[in-house]
Structures are given as C-alpha cells and as structure tokens.
CSV table of C-alpha atoms in Angstrom, one decimal:
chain,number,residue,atom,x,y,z
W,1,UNK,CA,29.5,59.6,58.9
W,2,UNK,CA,27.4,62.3,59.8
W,3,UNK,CA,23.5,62.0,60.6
W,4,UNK,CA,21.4,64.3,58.8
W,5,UNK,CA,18.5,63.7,60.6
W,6,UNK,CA,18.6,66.4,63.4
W,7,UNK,CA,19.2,69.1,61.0
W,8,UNK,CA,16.4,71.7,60.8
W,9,UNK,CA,17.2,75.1,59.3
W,10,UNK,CA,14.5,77.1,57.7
W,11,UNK,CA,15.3,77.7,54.3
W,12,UNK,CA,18.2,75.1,53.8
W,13,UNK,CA,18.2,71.9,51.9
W,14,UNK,CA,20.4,69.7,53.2
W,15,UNK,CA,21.0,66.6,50.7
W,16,UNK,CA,23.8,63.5,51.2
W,17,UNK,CA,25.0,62.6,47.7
W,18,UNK,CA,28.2,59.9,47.4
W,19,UNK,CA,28.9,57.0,49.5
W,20,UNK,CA,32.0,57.9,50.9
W,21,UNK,CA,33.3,61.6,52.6
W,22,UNK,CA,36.7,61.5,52.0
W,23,UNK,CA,39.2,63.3,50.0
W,24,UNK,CA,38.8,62.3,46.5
W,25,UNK,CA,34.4,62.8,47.5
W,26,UNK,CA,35.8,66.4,48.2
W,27,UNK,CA,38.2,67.1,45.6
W,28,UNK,CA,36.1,65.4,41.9
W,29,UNK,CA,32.4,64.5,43.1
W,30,UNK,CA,31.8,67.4,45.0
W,31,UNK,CA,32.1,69.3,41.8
W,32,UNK,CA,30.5,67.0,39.9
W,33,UNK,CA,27.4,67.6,42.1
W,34,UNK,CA,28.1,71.1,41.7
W,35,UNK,CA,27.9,71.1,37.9
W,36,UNK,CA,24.5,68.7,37.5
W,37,UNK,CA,22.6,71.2,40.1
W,38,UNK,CA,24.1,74.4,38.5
W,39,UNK,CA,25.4,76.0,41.6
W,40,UNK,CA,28.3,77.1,42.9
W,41,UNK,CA,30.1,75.9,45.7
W,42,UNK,CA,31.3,77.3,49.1
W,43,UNK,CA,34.1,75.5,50.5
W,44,UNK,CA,34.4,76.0,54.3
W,45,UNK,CA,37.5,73.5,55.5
W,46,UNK,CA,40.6,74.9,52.8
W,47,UNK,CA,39.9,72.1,50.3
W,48,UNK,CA,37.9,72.8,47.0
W,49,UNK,CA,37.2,70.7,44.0
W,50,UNK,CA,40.2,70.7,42.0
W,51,UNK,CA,38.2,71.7,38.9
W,52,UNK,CA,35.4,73.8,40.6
W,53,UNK,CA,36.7,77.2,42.0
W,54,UNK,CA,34.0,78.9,43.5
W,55,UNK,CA,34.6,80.7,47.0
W,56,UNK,CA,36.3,78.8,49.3
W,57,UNK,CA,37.6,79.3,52.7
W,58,UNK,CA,41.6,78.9,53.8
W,59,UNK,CA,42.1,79.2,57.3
W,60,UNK,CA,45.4,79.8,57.0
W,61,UNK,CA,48.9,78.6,55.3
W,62,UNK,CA,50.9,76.6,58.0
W,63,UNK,CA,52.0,74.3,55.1
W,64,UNK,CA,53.7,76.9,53.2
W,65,UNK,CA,55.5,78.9,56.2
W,66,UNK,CA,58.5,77.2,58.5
W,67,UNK,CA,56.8,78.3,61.7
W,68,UNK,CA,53.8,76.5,61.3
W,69,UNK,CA,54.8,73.5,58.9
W,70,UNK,CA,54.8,70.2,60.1
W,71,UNK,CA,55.1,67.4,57.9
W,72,UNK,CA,57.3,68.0,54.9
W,73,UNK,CA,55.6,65.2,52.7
W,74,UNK,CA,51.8,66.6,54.1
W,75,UNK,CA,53.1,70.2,53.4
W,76,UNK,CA,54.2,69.5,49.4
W,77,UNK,CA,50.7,67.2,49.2
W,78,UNK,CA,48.6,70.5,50.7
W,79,UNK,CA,50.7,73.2,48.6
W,80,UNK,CA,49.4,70.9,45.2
W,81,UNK,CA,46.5,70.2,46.0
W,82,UNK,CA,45.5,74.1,47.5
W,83,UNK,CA,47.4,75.7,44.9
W,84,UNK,CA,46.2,74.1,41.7
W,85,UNK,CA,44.3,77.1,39.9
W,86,UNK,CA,44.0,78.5,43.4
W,87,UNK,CA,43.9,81.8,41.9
W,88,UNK,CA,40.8,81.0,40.0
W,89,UNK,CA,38.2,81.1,42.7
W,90,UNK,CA,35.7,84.0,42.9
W,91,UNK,CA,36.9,84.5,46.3
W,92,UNK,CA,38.9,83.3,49.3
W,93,UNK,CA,37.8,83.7,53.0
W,94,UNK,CA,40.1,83.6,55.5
W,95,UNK,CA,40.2,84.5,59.1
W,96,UNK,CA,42.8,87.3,60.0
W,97,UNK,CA,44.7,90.0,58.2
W,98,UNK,CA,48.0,88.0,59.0
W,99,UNK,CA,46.7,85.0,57.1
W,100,UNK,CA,45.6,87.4,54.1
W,101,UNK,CA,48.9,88.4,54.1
W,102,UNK,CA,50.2,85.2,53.7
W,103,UNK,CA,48.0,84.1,51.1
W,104,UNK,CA,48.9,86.9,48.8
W,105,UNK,CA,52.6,86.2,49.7
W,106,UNK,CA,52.7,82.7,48.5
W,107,UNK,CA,50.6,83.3,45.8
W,108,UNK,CA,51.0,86.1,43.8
W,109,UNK,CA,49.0,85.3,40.9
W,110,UNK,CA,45.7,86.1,43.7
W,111,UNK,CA,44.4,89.4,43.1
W,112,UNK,CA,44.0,91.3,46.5
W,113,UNK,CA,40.7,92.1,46.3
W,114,UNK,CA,40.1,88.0,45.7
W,115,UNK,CA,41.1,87.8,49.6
W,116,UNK,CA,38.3,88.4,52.1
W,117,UNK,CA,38.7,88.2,56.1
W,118,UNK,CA,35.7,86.9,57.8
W,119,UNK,CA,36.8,86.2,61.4
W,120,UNK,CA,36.2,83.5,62.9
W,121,UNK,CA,33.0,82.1,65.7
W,122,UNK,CA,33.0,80.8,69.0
W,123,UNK,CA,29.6,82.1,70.1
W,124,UNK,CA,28.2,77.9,69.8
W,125,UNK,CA,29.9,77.3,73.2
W,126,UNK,CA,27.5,79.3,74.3
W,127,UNK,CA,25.0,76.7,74.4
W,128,UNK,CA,27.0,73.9,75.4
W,129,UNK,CA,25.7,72.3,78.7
W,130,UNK,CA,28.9,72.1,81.4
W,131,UNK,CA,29.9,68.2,82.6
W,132,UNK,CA,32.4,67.9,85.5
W,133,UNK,CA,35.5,65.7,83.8
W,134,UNK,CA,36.4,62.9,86.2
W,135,UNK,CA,39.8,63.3,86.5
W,136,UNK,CA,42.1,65.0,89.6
W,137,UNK,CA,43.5,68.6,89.8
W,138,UNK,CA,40.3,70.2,88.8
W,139,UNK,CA,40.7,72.8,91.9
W,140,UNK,CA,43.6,74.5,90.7
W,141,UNK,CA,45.0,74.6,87.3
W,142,UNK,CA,46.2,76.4,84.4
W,143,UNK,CA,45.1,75.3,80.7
W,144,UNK,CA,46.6,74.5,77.5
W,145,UNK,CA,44.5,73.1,74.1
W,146,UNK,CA,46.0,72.0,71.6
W,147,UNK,CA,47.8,69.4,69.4
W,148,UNK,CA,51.8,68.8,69.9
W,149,UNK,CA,52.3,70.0,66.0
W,150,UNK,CA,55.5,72.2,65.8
W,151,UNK,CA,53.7,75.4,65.4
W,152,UNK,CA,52.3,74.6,68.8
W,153,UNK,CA,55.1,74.7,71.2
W,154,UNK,CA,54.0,71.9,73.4
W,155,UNK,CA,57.8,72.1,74.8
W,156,UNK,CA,57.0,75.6,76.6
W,157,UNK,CA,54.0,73.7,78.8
W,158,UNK,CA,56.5,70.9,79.8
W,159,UNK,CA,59.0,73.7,80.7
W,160,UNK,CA,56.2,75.4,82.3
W,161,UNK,CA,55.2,73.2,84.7
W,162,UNK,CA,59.1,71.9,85.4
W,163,UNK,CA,59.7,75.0,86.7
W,164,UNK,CA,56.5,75.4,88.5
W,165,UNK,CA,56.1,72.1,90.6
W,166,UNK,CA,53.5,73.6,93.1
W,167,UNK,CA,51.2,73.8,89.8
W,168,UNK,CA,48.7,72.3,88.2
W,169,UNK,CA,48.9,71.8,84.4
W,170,UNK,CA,46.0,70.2,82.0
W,171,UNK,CA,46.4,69.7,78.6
W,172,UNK,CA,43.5,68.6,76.1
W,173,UNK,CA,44.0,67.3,72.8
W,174,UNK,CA,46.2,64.9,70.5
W,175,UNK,CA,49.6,63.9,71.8
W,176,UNK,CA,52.4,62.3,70.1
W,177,UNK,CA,54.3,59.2,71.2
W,178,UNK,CA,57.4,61.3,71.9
W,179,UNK,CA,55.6,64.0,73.8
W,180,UNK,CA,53.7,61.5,75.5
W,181,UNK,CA,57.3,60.1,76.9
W,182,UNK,CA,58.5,63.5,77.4
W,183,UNK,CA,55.1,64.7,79.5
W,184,UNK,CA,54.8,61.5,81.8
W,185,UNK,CA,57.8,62.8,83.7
W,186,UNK,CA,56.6,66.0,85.0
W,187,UNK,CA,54.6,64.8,87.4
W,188,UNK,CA,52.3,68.3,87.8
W,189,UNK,CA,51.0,68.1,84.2
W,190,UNK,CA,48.0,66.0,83.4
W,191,UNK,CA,47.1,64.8,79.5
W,192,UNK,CA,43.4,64.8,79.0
W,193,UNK,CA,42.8,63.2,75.4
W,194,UNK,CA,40.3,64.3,73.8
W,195,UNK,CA,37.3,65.8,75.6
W,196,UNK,CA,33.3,65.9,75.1
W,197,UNK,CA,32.5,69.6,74.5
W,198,UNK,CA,30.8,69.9,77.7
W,199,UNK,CA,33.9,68.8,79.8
W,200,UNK,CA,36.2,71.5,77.5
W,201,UNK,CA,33.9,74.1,78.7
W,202,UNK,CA,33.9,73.1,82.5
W,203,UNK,CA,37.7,73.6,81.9
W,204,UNK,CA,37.6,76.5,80.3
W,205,UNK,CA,35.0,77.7,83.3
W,206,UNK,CA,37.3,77.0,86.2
W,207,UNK,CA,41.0,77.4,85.0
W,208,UNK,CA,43.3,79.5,86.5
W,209,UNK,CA,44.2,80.5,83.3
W,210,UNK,CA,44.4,79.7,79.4
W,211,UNK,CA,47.9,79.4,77.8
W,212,UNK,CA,48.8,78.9,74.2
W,213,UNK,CA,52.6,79.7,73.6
W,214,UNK,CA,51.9,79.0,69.6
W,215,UNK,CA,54.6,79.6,66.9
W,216,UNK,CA,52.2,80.3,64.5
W,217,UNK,CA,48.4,80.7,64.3
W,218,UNK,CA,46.1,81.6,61.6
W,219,UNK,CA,43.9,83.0,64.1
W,220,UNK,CA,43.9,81.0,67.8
W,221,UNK,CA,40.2,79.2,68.1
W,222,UNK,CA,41.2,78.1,71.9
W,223,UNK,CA,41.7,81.3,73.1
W,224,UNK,CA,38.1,82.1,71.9
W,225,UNK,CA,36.1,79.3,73.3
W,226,UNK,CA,37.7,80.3,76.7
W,227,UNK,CA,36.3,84.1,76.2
W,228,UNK,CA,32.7,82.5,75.2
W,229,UNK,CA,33.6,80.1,77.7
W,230,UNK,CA,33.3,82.4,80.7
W,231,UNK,CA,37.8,82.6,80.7
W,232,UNK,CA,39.1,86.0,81.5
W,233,UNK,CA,42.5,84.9,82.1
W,234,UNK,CA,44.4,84.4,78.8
W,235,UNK,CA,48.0,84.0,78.6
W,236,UNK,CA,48.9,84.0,74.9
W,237,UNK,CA,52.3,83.8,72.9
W,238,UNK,CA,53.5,87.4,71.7
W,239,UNK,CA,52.8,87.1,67.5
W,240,UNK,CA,50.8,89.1,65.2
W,241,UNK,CA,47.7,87.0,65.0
W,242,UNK,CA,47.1,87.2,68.4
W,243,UNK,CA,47.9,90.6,68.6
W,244,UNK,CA,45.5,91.2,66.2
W,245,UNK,CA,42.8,89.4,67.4
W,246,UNK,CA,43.5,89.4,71.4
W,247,UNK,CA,45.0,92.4,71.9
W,248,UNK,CA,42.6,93.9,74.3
W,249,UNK,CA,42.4,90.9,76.5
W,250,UNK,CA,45.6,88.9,76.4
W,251,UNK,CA,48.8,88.2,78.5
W,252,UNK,CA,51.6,88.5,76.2
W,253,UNK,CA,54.8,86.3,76.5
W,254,UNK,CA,57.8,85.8,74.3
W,255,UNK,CA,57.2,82.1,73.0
W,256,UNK,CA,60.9,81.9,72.2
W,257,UNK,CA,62.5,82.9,75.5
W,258,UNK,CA,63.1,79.8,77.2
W,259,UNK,CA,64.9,81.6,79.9
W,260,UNK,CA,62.2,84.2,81.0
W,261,UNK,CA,58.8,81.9,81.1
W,262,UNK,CA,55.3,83.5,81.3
W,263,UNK,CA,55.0,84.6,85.0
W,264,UNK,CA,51.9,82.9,86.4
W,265,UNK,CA,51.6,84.8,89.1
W,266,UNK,CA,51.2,87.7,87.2
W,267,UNK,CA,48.5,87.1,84.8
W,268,UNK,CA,45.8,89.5,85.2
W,269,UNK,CA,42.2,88.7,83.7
W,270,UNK,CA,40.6,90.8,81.1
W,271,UNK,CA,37.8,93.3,81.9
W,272,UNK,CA,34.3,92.4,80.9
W,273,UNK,CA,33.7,95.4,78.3
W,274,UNK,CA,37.1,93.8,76.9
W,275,UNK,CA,36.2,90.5,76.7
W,276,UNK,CA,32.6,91.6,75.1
W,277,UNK,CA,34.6,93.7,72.5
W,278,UNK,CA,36.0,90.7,71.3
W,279,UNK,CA,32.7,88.4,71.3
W,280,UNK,CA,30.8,90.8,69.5
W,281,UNK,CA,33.2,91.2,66.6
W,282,UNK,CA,33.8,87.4,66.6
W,283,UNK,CA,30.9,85.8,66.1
W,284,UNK,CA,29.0,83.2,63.9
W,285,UNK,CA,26.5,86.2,62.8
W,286,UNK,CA,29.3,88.4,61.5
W,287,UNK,CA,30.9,85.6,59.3
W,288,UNK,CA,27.9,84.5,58.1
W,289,UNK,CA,27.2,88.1,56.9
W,290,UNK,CA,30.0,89.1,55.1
W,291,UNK,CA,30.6,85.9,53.4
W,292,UNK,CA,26.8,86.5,52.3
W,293,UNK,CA,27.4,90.0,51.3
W,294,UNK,CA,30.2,89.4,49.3
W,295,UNK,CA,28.6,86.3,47.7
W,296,UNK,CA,26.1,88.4,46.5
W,297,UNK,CA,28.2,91.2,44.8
W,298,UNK,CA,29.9,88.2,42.9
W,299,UNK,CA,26.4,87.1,41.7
C-alpha cells in the first residue's frame, strides 16, 4: 500500500481508485477505470487489463524461453494471461533489441512496427543518499545482485568464491532455502537480504567489482545502478543483452564454462567517457520521451 501523499508532479493527477492492488485490481478494474474516464491506459510492469489493450510495457519473456523460465506452473499462468489478445495493444515497449526479438518470436500475430525499445533508467540512484551497511567484509569485496532464479546462475558465485578463498563475496537479494544450504558453506561469501537503497549504493560505491554471470536477461538493471552508482568495474556474463547494452564497459565471461571462471584479477574498470556513453543513452529522460513520442503518433 502505497502513500500518495508525497507525490507532487506538475501536471499529473494522481488518483487511488479500488481497495485492493492486486492482480485481479490490475487485470478487470483497472480497465474498468479506464473506460468510465475515457482514457487509455499505459501499462509499465508486463501486465495489462485483459480487456483493455492500450500500450503496455513487457520487459522481457523469461516465461516463454528455457534460459530464463523458472516456474513451469508460473510460466503457463504468465504466457495466458500476457498473451490473451496480446497482439491487440497499440504498442509494446520493451527494453532491448534482444527482448523485441523475442516478442516477435513467440508471438507472431504482433506486427513489428507494434514493438518499440525504450531502454531502460537508472539515473534515480543518483540521488540516493549513501548508508554504511553494518555487516563485515565491507573493505574488500566483489558484488553480486540478484535473486537465485535459474536464469540467474547463483551456482557460478558459490563456485566463485570456492575457488577464491582469499575473497570476499556479497550477495544482495532473495535467496532460496536450497541455495541458502548450499551458500552457508563457503565460508568467504556473505548473503545480505534485502537492502535499503542507500546501503545498495554504498555497495555498489566500494566493490571491487560487480558480477552478474546471468543465463538470460531482458536487459541487466544491476549492472546499471553500479554505473550510476559510481562502479566502473563490471564483470558480466558473455550474452547478447549485455552485449548490447554493456558492450563498451563490461568484462565478459563465458557463464557456462565452469572450468575457466571469470579471472578476478584481471578485471579492468571502464573508462569515464565509456561509462558516460552508457548513462546518457540510459536514462529516465530518454524513456520517458520516446514512449511520449510514440504515444502521440498513435493519438
């Protein structure tokens, strides 16, 4: 339940209609709202109205590909739900060329001018304040953010820090009871939970460096709170999303070569004019734009 109050954004409305935010709120009475104020709708999380298709945002399609589904029961419930007159929006966002792809892949019936890549933000951290987490190991380590879902190898940061015991390893995020089991014997690798924001970005500040050995990745948000984090050192798993969005300022590694691991020692930290290559064409501004400007051409 989210508090309207400290919202103040010249020109936007914002109004709290229903009692509940859940799914069925999202999927019938938010187009129900829709409909009695005669506007259309722009979805930002993947999830429209099942009988409202306006423009809608879909970050990617983890559910439908084997690298990055999880949950065989979750992954038929999204592919319904997603896919019912999917290709009747106006338009679908998404956040890298390799996700477009996808989308026009698994649904042909979508028109490819109906796909639209906006990037993605990371430019808020920005104005995050920086808190000190109270925890050990904060003098010397490397970073990893995540969840332990498939599609995010959380295996490669246990092998990781077995084979480097004189390291430090933090990971932040969800863990899973077996992961938790397997991780509380590698005595060099810390698990964090979750983190307030300003601890994150005291992390991403003073690592050594920022690994995310990913499967599969609609487009890698970690990777670019470090850059608008202060991070320069990014050690990222060799696939096309990163390639495409990273390519200037990344350490590549083969996330399926369990022989050859990333070599830490090696990592080398992007240049500034790299790193501010990246910011500028990822930002909040520049999504925010073209969604507008393609909104408008619809009208």
């Amino acid at each position: 339940d989210i508090s309207l109050d400290h919202f103040d954004i010249p020109g936007v409305e914002f109004v709290r209609e229903g009692k509940k935010n859940n799914k069925f709120w999202q999927l019938i009475t938010l187009g129900r709202i829709a409909r009695k104020r005669k506007l259309p709708l722009l979805c930002m999380s993947n999830f429209s109205p099942l009988f409202r298709k306006d423009y809608v945002v879909l970050h990617d399609v983890t559910y439908l590909d084997k690298e990055g589904r999880n949950d065989r029961f979750w992954a038929w419930i999204y592919r319904v739900l997603i896919g019912f007159r999917f290709h009747r929006h106006r338009l679908i966002f998404t956040v890298s060329e390799f996700s477009r792809s996808r989308i026009l892949y698994h649904y042909p019936k979508v028109k490819k001018e109906q796909v639209v890549v906006v990037g993605n933000g990371g430019d808020h951290w920005r104005d995050v304040g920086v808190k000190k987490p109270d925890m050990e190991h904060l003098d010397a380590y490397y970073l990893a953010v995540g969840s332990t879902s498939a599609n995010k190898n959380f295996g490669y940061i246990i092998r990781l820090a077995e084979r480097n015991p004189d390291k430090q390893f933090l990971v932040v995020g969800r863990i899973d009871g077996p992961w938790r089991e397997r991780s509380e014997g590698v005595p060099n690798m810390t698990f964090t939970g979750y983190l307030q924001n300003e601890e994150l970005k005291y992390l991403y500040l003073h690592t050594k460096g920022m690994i995310q050995p990913s499967f599969y990745e609609g487009f890698g948000l970690p990777a670019l709170e470090a850059l608008n984090c202060g991070c320069r050192i990014l050690a990222l798993a060799d696939i096309p999303t990163f390639r495409e969005v990273y390519a200037p300022v990344a350490n590549f590694f083969d996330p399926y070569d369990e022989e050859h691991l990333v070599d830490l020692d090696a990592l080398r930290p992007a240049s500034e004019e790299a790193a501010e290559k990246i910011l500028s064409t990822y930002n909040w501004e520049n999504v925010a734009a073209t969604i507008y400007t393609h909104v408008e051409e619809k009208k």
